[in-house]
JSON list of C-alpha atoms in Angstrom, two decimals:
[
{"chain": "A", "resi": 1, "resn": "UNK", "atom": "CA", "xyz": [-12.56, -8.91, 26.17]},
{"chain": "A", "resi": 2, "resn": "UNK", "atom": "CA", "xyz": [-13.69, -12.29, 26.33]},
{"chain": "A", "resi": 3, "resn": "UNK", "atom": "CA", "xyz": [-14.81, -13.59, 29.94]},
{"chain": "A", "resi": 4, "resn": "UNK", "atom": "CA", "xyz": [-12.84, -16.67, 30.30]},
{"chain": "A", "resi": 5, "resn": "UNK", "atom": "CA", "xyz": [-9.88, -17.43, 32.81]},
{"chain": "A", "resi": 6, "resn": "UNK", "atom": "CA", "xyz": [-6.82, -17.56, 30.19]},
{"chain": "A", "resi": 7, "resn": "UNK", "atom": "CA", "xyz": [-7.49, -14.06, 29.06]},
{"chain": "A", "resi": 8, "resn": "UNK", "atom": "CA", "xyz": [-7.86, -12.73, 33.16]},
{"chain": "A", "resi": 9, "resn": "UNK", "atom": "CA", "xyz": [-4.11, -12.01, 32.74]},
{"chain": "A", "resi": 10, "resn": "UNK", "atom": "CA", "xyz": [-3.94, -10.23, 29.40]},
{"chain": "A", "resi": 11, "resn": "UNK", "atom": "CA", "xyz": [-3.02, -6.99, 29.62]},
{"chain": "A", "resi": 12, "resn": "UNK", "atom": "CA", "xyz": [-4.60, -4.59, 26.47]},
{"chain": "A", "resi": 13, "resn": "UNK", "atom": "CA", "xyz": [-3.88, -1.66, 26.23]},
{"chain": "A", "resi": 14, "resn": "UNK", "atom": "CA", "xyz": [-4.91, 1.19, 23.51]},
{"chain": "A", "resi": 15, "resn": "UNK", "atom": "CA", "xyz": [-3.16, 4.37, 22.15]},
{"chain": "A", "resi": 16, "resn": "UNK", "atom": "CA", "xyz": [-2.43, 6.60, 19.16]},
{"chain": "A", "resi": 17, "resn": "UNK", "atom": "CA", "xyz": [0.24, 4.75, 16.75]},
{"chain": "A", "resi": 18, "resn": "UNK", "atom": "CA", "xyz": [2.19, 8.22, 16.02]},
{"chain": "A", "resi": 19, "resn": "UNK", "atom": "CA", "xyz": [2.68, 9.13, 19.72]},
{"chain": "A", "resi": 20, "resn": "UNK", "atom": "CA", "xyz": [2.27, 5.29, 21.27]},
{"chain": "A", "resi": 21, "resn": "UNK", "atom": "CA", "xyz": [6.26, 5.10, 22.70]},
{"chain": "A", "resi": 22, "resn": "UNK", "atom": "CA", "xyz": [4.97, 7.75, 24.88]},
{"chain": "A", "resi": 23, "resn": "UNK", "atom": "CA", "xyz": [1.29, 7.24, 25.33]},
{"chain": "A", "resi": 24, "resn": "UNK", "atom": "CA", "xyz": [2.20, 3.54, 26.73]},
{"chain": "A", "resi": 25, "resn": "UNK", "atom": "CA", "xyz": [3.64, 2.28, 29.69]},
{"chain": "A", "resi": 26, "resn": "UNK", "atom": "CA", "xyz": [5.24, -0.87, 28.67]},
{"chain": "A", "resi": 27, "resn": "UNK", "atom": "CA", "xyz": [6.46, -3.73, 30.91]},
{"chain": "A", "resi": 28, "resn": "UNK", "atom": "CA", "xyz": [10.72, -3.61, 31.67]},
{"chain": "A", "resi": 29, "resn": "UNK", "atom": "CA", "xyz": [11.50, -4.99, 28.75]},
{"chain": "A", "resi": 30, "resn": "UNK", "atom": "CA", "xyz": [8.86, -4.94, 26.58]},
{"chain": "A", "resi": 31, "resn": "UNK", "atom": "CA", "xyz": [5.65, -6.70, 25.19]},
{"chain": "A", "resi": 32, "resn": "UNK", "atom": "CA", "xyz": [6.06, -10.29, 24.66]},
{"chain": "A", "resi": 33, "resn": "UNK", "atom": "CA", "xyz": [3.36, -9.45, 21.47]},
{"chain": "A", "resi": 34, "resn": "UNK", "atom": "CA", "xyz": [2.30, -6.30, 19.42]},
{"chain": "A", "resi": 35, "resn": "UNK", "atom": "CA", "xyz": [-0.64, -7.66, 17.48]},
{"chain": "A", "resi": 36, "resn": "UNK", "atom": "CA", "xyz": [-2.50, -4.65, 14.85]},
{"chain": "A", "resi": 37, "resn": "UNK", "atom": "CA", "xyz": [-5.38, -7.37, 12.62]},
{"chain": "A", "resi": 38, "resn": "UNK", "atom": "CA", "xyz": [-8.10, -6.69, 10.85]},
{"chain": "A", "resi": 39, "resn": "UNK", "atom": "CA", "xyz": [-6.58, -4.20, 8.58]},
{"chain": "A", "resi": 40, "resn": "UNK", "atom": "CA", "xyz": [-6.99, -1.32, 10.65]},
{"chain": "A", "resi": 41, "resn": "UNK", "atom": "CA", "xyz": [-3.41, -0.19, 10.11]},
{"chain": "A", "resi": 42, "resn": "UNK", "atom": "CA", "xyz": [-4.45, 0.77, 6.47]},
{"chain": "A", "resi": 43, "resn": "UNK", "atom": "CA", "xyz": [-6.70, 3.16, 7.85]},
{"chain": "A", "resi": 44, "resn": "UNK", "atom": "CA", "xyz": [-3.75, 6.04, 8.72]},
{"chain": "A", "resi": 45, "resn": "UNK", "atom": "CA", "xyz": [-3.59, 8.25, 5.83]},
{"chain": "A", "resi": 46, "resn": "UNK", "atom": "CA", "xyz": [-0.13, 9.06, 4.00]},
{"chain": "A", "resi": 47, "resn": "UNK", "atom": "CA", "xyz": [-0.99, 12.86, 4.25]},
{"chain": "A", "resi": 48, "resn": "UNK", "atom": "CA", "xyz": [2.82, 13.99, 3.47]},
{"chain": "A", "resi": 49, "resn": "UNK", "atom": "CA", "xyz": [2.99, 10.84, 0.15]},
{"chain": "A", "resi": 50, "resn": "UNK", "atom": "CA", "xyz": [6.32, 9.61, 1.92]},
{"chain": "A", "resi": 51, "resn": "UNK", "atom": "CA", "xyz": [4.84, 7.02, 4.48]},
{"chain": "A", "resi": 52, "resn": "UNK", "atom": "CA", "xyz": [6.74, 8.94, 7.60]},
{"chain": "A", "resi": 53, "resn": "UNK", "atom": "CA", "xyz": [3.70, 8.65, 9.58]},
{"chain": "A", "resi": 54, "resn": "UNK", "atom": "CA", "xyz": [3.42, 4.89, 8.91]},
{"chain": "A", "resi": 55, "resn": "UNK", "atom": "CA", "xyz": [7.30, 5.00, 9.76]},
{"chain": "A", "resi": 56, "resn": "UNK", "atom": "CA", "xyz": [7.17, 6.42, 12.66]},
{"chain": "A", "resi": 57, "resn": "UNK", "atom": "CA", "xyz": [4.20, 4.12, 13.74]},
{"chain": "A", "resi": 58, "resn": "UNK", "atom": "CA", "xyz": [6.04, 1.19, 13.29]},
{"chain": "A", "resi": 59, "resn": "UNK", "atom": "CA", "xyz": [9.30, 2.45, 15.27]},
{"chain": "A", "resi": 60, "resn": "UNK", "atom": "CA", "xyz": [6.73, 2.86, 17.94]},
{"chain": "A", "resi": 61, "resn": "UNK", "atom": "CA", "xyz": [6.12, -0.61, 17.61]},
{"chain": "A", "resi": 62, "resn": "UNK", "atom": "CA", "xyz": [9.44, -1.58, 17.44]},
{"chain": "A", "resi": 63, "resn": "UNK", "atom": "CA", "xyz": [10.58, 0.12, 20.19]},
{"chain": "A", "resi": 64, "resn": "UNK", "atom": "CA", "xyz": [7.42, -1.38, 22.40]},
{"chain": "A", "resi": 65, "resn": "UNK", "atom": "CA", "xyz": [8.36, -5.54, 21.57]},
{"chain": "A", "resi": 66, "resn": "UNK", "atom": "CA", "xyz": [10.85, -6.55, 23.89]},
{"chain": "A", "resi": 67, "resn": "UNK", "atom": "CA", "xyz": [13.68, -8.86, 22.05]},
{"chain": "A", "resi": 68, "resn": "UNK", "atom": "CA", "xyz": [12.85, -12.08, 21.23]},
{"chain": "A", "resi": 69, "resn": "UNK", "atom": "CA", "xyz": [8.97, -10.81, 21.32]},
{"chain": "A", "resi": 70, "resn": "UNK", "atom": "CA", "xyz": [6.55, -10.41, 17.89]},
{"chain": "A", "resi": 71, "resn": "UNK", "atom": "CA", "xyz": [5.00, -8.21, 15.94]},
{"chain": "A", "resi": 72, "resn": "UNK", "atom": "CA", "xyz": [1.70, -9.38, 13.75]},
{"chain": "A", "resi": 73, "resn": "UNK", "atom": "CA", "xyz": [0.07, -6.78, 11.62]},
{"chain": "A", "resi": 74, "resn": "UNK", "atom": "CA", "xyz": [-1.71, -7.27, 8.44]},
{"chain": "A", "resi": 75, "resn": "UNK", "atom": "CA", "xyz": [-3.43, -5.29, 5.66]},
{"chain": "A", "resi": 76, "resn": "UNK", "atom": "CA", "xyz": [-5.56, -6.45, 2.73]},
{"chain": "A", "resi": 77, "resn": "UNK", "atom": "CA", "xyz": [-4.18, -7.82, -0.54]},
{"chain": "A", "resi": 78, "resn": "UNK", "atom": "CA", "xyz": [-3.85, -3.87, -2.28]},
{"chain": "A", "resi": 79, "resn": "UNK", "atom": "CA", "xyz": [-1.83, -5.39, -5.01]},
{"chain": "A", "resi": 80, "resn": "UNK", "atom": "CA", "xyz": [-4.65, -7.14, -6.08]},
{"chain": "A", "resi": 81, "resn": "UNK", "atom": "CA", "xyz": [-6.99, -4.40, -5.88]},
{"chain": "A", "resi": 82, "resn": "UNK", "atom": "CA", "xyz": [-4.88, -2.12, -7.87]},
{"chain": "A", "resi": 83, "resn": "UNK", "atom": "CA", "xyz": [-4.12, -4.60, -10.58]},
{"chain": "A", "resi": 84, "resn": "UNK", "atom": "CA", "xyz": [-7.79, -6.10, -10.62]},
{"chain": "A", "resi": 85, "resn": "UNK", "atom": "CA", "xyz": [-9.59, -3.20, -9.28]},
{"chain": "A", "resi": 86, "resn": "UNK", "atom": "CA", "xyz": [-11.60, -4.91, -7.33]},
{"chain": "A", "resi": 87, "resn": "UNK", "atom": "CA", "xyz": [-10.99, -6.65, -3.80]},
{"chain": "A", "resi": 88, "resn": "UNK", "atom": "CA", "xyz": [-10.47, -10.84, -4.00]},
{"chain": "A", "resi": 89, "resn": "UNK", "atom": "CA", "xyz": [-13.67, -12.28, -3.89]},
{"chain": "A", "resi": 90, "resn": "UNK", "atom": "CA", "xyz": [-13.16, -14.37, -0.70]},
{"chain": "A", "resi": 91, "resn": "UNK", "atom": "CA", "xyz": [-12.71, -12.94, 2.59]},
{"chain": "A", "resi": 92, "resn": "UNK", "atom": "CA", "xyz": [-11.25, -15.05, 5.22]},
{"chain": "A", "resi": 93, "resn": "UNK", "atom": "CA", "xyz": [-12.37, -11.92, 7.75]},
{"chain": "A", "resi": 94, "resn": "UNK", "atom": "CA", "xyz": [-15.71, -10.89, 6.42]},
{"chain": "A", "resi": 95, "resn": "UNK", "atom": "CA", "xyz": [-18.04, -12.92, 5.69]},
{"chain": "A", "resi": 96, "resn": "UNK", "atom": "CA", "xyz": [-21.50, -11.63, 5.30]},
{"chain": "A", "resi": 97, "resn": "UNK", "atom": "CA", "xyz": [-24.48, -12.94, 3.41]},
{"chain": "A", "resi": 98, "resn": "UNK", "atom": "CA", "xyz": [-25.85, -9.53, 3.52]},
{"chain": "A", "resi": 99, "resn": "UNK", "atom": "CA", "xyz": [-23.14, -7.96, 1.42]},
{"chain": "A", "resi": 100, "resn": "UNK", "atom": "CA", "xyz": [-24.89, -7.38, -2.41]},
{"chain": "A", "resi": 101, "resn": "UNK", "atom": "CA", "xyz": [-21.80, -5.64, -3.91]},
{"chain": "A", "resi": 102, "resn": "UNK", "atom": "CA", "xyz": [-18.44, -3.92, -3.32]},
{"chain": "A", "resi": 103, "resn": "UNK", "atom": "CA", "xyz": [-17.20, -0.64, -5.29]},
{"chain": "A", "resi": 104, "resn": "UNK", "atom": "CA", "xyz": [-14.07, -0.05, -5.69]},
{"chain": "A", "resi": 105, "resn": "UNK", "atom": "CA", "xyz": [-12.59, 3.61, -6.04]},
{"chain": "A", "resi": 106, "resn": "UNK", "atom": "CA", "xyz": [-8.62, 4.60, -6.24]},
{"chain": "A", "resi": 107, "resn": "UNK", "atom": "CA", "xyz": [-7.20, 7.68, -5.32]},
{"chain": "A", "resi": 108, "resn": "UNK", "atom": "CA", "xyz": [-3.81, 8.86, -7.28]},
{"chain": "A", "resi": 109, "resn": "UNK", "atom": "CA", "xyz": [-1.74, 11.59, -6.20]},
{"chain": "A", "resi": 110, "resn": "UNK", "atom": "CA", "xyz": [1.17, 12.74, -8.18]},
{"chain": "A", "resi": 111, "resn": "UNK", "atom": "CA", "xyz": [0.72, 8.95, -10.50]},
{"chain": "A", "resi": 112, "resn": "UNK", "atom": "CA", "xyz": [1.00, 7.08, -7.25]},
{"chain": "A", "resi": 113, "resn": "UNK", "atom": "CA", "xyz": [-2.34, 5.23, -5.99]},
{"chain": "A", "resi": 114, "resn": "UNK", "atom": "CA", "xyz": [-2.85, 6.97, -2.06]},
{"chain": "A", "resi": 115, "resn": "UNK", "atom": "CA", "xyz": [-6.15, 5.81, -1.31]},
{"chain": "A", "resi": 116, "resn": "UNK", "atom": "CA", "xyz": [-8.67, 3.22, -2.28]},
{"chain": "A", "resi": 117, "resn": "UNK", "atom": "CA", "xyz": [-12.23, 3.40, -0.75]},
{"chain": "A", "resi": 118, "resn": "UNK", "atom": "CA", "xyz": [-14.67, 0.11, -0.77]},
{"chain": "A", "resi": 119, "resn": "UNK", "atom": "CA", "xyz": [-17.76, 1.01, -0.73]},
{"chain": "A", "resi": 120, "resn": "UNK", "atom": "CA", "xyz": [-20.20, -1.24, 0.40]},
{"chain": "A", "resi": 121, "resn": "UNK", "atom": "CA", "xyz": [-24.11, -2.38, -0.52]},
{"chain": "A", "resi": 122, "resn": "UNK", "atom": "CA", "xyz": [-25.76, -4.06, 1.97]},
{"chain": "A", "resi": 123, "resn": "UNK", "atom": "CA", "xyz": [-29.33, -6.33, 1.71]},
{"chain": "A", "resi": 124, "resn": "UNK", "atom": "CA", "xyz": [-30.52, -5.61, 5.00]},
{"chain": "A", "resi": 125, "resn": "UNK", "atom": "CA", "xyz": [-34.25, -5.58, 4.17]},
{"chain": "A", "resi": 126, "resn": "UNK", "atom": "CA", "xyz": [-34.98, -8.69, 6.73]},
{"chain": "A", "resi": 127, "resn": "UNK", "atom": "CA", "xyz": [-32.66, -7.16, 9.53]},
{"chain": "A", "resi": 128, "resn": "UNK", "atom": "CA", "xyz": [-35.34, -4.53, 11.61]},
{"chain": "A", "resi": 129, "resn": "UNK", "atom": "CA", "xyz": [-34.26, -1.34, 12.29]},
{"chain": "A", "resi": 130, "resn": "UNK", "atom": "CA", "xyz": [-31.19, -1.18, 9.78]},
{"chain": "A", "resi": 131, "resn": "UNK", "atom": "CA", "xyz": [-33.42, 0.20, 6.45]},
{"chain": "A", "resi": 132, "resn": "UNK", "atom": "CA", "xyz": [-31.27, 3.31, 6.57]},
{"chain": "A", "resi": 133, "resn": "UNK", "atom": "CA", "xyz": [-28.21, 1.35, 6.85]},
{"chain": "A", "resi": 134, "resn": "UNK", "atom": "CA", "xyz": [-27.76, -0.23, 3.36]},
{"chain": "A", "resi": 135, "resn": "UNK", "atom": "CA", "xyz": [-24.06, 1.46, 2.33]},
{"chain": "A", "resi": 136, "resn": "UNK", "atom": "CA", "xyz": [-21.26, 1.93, 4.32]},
{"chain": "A", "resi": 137, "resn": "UNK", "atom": "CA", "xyz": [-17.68, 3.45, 3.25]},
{"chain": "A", "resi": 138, "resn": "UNK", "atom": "CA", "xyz": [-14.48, 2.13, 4.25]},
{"chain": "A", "resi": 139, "resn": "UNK", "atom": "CA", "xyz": [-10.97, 4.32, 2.85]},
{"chain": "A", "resi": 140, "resn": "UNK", "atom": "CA", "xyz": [-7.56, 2.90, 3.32]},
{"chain": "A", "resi": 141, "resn": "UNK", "atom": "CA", "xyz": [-3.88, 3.50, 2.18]},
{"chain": "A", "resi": 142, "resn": "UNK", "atom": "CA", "xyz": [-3.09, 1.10, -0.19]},
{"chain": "A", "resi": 143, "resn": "UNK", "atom": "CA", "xyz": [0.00, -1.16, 1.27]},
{"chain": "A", "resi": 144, "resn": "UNK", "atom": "CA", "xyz": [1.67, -2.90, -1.65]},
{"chain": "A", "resi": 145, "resn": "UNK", "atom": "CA", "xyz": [3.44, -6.67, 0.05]},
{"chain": "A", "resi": 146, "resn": "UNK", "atom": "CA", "xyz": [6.93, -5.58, -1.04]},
{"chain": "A", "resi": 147, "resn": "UNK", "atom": "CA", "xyz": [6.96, -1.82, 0.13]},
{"chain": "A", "resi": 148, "resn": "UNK", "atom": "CA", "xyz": [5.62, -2.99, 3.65]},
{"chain": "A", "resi": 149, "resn": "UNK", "atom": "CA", "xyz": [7.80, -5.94, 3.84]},
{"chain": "A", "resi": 150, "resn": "UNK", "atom": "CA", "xyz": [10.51, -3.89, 3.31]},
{"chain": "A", "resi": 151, "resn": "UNK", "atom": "CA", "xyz": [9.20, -0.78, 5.56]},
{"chain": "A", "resi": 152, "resn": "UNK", "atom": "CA", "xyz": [9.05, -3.68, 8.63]},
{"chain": "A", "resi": 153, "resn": "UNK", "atom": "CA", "xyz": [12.80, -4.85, 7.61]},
{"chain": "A", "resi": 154, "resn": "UNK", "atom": "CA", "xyz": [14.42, -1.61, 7.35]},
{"chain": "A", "resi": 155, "resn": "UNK", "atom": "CA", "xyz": [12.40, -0.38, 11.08]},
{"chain": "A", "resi": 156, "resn": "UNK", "atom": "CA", "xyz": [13.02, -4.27, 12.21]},
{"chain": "A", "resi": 157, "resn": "UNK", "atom": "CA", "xyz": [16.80, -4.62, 11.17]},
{"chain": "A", "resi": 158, "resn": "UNK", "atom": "CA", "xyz": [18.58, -7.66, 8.85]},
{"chain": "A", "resi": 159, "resn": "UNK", "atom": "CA", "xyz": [18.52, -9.74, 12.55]},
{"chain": "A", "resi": 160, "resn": "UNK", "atom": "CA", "xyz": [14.74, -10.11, 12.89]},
{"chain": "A", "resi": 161, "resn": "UNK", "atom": "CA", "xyz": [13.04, -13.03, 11.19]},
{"chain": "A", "resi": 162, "resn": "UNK", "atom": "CA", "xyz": [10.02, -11.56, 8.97]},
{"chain": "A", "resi": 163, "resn": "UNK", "atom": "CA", "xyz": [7.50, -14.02, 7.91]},
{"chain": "A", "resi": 164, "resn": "UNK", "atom": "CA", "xyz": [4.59, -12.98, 5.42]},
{"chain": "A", "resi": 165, "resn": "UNK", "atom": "CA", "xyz": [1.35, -15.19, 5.47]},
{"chain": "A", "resi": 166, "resn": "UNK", "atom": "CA", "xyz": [-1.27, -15.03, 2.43]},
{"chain": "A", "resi": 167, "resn": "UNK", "atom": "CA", "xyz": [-4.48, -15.47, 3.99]},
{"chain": "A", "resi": 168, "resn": "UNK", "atom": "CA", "xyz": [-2.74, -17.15, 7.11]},
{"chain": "A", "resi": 169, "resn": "UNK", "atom": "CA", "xyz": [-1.07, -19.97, 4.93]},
{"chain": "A", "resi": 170, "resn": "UNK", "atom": "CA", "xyz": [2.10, -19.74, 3.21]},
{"chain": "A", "resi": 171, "resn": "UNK", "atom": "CA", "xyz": [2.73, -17.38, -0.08]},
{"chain": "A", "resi": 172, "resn": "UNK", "atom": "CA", "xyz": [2.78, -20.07, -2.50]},
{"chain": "A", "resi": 173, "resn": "UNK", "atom": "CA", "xyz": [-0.01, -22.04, -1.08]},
{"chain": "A", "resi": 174, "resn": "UNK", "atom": "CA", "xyz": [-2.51, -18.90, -1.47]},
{"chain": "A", "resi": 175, "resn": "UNK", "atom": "CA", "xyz": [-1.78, -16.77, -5.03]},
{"chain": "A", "resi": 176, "resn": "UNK", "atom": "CA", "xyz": [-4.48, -14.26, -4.51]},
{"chain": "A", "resi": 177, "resn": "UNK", "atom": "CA", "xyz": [-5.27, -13.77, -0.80]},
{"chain": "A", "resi": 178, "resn": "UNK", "atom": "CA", "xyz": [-7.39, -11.43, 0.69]},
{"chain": "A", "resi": 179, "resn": "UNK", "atom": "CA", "xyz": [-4.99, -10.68, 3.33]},
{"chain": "A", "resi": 180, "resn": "UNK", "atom": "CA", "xyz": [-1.59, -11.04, 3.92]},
{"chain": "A", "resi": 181, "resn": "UNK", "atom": "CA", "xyz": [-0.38, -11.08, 7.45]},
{"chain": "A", "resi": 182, "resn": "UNK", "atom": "CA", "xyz": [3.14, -10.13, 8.83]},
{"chain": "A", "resi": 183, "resn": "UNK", "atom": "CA", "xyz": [5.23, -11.66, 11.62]},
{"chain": "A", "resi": 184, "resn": "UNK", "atom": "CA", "xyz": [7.91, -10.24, 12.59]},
{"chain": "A", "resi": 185, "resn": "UNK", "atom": "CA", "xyz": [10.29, -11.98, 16.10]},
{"chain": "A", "resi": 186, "resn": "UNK", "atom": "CA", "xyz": [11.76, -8.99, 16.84]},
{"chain": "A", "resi": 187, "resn": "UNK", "atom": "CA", "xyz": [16.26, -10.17, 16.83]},
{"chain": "A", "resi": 188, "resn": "UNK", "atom": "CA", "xyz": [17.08, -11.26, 20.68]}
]
C-alpha cells in the first residue's frame, strides 16, 4: 500500500472469489469499487468446462458493489492469442527489457481451448543472483471479449452500464490490444 495521505482511508481487503460474499464484511451498502487488474482473474481454472466457478465469482462481486458503485476487471486479449497464437506484441502492463521470448501453448478440452500457458525466457545474465531464474510459467483460462461481456451482463442485469476498454482506450481506437478492461456501474 502506498504511504501517502489519500490512500490512509482506503480500505483493502483480500479473500477467495468463490466464497468472497461470505469471507467479506462489506460496508451497509456496499463497496463504492470492486477493482480485479492485472489479469489475475484468468488465473481460476474452468475445472467443470461450464465457467460456474467464474459465475459464481462474479455474483460475489455483484452482490459486494453497492448500487450506483463499479466493477473494473480485465483479462488479456485471448482472442488474439487463439487466432494468432501468440500474445500482442505490446504490453501496456509488462514491460521488461529482460524478456528474450514468449511461448505460447493452448490447452483444448472436448474442441474448446481451456487453458493457454505463456511461458516465459528471461536474459537475466547482468541481474546477480537470478542465474537460476531465466523461465517462468504463467497458465490462464482463456476469456474470449464477447463470452465475458456477456457473463458480466447476464450476472450485472440489462440496467447496468458495461463499458469495455482495449488497452484502456476505446475499442475502435485500439484493434489488437493487449488487454481489454471492463467497467461495469453497477444499475442504482
Amino acid at each position: 500500500r502506498r504511504k501517502e495521505k489519500s490512500f490512509e482511508d482506503w480500505e483493502i481487503e483480500e479473500a477467495n472469489w468463490l466464497s468472497l460474499d461470505r469471507d467479506i464484511n462489506a460496508p451497509e451498502g456496499g463497496f463504492d469499487a470492486l477493482i480485479c487488474m492485472g489479469n489475475s482473474f484468468a488465473h481460476l481454472p474452468d475445472f467443470h468446462g461450464d465457467q460456474r466457478d467464474q459465475r459464481t465469482s462474479i455474483e460475489n462481486f455483484y452482490k459486494l458493489v453497492k448500487p450506483g458503485g463499479i466493477m473494473i476487471i480485465d483479462h488479456r486479449n485471448y482472442d488474439y492469442i487463439l487466432k494468432n497464437g501468440r500474445a500482442p506484441q505490446k504490453n501496456i502492463y509488462y514491460n521488461s527489457s529482460h524478456i528474450k521470448d514468449i511461448k505460447t501453448s493452448v490447452l483444448y478440452v472436448n474442441n474448446k481451448a481451456n487453458l493457454i500457458t505463456l511461458d516465459y525466457y528471461m536474459n537475466v545474465a547482468e541481474l546477480n543472483g537470478y542465474n537460476d531464474c531465466d523461465h517462468f510459467r504463467l497458465s490462464y483460462y482463456p476469456h474470449r471479449v464477447e463470452e465475458f461481456s456477456e457473463l458480466l451482463r447476464t450476472v450485472f442485469g440489462p440496467r447496468s452500464k458495461h463499458t469495455v476498454f482495449a488497452d484502456f482506450k476505446s475499442l475502435n481506437e485500439e484493434p489488437d490490444p493487449s488487454f481489454y478492461i471492463h467497467v461495469v456501474e453497477k444499475a442504482a
